[in-house]
PDB file of C-alpha atoms in Angstrom:
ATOM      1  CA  UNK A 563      10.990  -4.220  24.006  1.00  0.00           C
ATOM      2  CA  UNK A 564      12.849  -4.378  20.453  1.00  0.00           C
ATOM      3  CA  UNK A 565      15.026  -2.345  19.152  1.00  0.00           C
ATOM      4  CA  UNK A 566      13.944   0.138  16.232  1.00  0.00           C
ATOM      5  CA  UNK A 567      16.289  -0.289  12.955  1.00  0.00           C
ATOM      6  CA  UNK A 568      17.051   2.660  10.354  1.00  0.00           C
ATOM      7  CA  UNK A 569      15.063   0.835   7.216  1.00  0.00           C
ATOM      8  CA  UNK A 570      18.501   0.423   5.383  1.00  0.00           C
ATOM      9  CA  UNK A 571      19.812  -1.767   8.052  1.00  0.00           C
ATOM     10  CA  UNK A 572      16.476  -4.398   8.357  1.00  0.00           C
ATOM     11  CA  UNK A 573      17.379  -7.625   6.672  1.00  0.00           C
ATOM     12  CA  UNK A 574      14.818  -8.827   4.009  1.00  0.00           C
ATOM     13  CA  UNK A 575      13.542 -11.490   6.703  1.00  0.00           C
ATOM     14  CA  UNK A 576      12.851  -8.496   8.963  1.00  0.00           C
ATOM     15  CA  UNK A 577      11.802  -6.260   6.209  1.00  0.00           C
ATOM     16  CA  UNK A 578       8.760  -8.576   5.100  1.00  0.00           C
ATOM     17  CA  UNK A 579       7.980  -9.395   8.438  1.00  0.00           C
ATOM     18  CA  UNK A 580       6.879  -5.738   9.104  1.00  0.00           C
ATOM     19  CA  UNK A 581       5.226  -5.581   5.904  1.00  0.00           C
ATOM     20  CA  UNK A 582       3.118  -8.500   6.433  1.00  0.00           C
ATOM     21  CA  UNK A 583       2.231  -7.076  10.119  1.00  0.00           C
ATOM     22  CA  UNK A 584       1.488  -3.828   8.294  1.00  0.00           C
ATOM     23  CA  UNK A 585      -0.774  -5.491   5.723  1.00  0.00           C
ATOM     24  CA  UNK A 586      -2.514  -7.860   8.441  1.00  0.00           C
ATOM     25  CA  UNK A 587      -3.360  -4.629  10.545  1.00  0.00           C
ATOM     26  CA  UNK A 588      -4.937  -3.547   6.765  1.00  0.00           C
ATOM     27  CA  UNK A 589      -7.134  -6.447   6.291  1.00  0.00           C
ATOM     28  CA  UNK A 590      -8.026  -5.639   9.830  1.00  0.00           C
ATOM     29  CA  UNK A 591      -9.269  -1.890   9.157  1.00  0.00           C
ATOM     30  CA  UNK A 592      -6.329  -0.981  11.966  1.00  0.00           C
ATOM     31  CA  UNK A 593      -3.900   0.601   9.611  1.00  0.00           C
ATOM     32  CA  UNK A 594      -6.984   3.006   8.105  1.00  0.00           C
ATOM     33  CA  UNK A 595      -8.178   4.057  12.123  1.00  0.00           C
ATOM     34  CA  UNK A 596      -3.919   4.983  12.134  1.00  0.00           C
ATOM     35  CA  UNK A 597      -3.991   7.538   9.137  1.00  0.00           C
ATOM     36  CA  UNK A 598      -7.141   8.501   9.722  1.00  0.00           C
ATOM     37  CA  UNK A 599      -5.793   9.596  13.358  1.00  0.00           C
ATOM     38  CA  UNK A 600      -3.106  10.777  11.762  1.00  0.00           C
ATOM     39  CA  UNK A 601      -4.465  13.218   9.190  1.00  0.00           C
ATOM     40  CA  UNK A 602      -6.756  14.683  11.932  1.00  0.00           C
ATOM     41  CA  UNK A 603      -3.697  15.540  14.017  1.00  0.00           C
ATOM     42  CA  UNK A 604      -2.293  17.700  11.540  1.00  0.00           C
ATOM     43  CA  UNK A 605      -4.097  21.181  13.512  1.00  0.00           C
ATOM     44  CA  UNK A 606      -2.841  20.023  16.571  1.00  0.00           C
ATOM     45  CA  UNK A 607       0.333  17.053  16.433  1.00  0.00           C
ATOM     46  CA  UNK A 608       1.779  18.404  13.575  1.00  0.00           C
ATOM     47  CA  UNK A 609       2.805  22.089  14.022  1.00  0.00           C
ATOM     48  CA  UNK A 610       1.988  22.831  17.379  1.00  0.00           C
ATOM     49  CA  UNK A 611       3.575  22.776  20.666  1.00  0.00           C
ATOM     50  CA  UNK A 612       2.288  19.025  21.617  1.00  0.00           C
ATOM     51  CA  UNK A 613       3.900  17.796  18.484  1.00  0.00           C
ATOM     52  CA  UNK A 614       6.731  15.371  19.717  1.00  0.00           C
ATOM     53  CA  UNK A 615       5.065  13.988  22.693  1.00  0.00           C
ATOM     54  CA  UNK A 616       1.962  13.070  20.304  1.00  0.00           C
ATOM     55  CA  UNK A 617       3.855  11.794  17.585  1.00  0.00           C
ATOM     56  CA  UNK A 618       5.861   9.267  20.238  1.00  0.00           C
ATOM     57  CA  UNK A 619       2.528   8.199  21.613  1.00  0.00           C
ATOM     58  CA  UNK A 620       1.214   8.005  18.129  1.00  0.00           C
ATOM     59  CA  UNK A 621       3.968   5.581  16.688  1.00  0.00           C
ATOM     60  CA  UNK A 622       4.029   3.766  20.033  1.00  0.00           C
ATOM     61  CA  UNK A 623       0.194   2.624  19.528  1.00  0.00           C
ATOM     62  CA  UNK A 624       0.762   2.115  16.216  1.00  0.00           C
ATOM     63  CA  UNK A 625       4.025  -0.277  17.015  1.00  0.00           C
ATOM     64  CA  UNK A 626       2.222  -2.023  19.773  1.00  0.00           C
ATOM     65  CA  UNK A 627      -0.930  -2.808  17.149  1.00  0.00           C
ATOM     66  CA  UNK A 628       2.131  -4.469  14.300  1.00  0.00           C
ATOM     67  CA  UNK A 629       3.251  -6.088  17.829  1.00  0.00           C
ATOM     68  CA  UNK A 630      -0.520  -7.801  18.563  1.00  0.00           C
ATOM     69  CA  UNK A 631       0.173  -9.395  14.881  1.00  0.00           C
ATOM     70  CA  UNK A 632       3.934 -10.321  14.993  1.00  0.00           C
ATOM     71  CA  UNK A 633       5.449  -9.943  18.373  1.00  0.00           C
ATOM     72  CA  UNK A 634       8.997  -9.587  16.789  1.00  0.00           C
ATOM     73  CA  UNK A 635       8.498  -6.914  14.650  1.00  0.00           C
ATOM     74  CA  UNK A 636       9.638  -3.176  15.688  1.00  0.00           C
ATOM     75  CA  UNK A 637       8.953  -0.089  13.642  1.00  0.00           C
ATOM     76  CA  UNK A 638      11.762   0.695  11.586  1.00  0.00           C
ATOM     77  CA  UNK A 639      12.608   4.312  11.157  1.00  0.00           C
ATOM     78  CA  UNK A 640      13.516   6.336   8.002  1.00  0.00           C
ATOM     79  CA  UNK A 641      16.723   8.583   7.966  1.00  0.00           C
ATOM     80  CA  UNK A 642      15.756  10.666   5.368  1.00  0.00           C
ATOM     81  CA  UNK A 643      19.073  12.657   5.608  1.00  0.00           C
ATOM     82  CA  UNK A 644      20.495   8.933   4.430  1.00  0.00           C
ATOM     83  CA  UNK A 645      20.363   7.838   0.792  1.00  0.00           C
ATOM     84  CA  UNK A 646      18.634   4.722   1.559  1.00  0.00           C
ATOM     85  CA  UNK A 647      19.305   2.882  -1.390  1.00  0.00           C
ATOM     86  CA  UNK A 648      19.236  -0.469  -2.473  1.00  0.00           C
ATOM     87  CA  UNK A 649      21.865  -2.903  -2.992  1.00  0.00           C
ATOM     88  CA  UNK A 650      22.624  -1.460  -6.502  1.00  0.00           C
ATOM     89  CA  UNK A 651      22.617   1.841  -5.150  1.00  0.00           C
ATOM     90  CA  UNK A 652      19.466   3.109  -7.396  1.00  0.00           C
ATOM     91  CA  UNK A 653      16.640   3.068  -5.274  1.00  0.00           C
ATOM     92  CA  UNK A 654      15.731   4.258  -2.505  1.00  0.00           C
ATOM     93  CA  UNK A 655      14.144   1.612   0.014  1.00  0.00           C
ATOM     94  CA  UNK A 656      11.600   3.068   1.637  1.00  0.00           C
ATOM     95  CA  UNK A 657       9.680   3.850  -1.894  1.00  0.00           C
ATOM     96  CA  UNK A 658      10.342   0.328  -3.207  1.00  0.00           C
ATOM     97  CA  UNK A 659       6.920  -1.837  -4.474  1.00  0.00           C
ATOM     98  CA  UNK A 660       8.093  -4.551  -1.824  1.00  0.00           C
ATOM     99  CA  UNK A 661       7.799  -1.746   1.228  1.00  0.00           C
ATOM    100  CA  UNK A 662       5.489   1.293   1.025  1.00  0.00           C
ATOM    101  CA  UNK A 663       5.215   1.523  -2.686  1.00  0.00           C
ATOM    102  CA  UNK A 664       4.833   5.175  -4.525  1.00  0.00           C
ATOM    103  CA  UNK A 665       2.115   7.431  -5.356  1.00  0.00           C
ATOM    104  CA  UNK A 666      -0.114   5.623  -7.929  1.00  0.00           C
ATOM    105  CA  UNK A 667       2.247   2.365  -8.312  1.00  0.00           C
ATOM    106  CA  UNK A 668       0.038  -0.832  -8.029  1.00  0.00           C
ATOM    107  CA  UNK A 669       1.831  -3.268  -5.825  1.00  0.00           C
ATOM    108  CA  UNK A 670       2.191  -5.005  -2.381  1.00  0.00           C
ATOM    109  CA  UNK A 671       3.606  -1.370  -0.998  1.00  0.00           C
ATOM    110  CA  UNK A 672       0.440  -1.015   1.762  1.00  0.00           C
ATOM    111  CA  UNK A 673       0.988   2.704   1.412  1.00  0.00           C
ATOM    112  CA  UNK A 674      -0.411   3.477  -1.745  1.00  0.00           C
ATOM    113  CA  UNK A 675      -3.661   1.573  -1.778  1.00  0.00           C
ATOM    114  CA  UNK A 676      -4.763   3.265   1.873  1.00  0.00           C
ATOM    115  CA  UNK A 677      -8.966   3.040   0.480  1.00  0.00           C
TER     116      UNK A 677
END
C-alpha cells in the first residue's frame, strides 16, 4: 500500500503518472462507471448517515482501478483549506489544464471532457 500525497506535494513525475492512469481508466469507460456511481450516491453517500464509510469504499475502488493501470500510483488528496498553488504562486493546482482542467477549458485535464 502507497502512501496518499496532498496534490501540492506530488512531484511532476508523480503528478503525470496519475493523470495518465486517470486517462487510461477513460479510454477504458472505467472513469465514466466512477462518476456515474458517484452522482447516483448523492441521495444516499452524500448527505446521509452512510456518508464517510461510502465515500472511503468509493475512493478505495476507484484507487485500486488507477492501481490495475500503474501499480505506483496513489490517489492524491486535495486540501482545499490549502492554497494549492503553483510554483509562481498564481494557480491553483488542482484546476490546472495539465491535472483536472476547469469547467469548459479544452485540454488534457480528464475532468472536464467526462462524455
Amino acid at each position: 500500500m502507497g502512501c496518499r500525497k496532498n496534490l501540492n506535494r506530488l512531484s511532476p513525475a508523480e503528478r503525470q503518472a496519475f493523470v495518465n492512469a486517470v486517462l487510461a481508466l477513460k479510454a477504458a469507460g472505467g472513469y465514466d462507471s466512477f462518476v456515474d456511481q458517484h452522482a447516483g450516491a448523492m441521495g444516499h453517500g452524500h448527505g446521509g448517515p452512510a456518508f464517510f464509510p461510502w465515500h472511503r469504499e468509493f475512493i478505495l475502488r476507484f484507487e485500486k482501478a488507477l492501481q490495475e493501470i500503474d501499480p505506483n500510483v496513489d490517489l492524491p488528496y486535495w486540501d482545499w483549506t490549502q492554497a494549492n498553488l503553483n510554483s509562481a504562486g498564481t494557480e491553483s493546482l488542482i484546476w490546472r489544464n495539465d491535472f483536472m482542467g476547469g469547467p469548459g477549458v479544452s485540454g488534457s485535464g480528464f475532468a472536464v471532457n467526462s462524455g
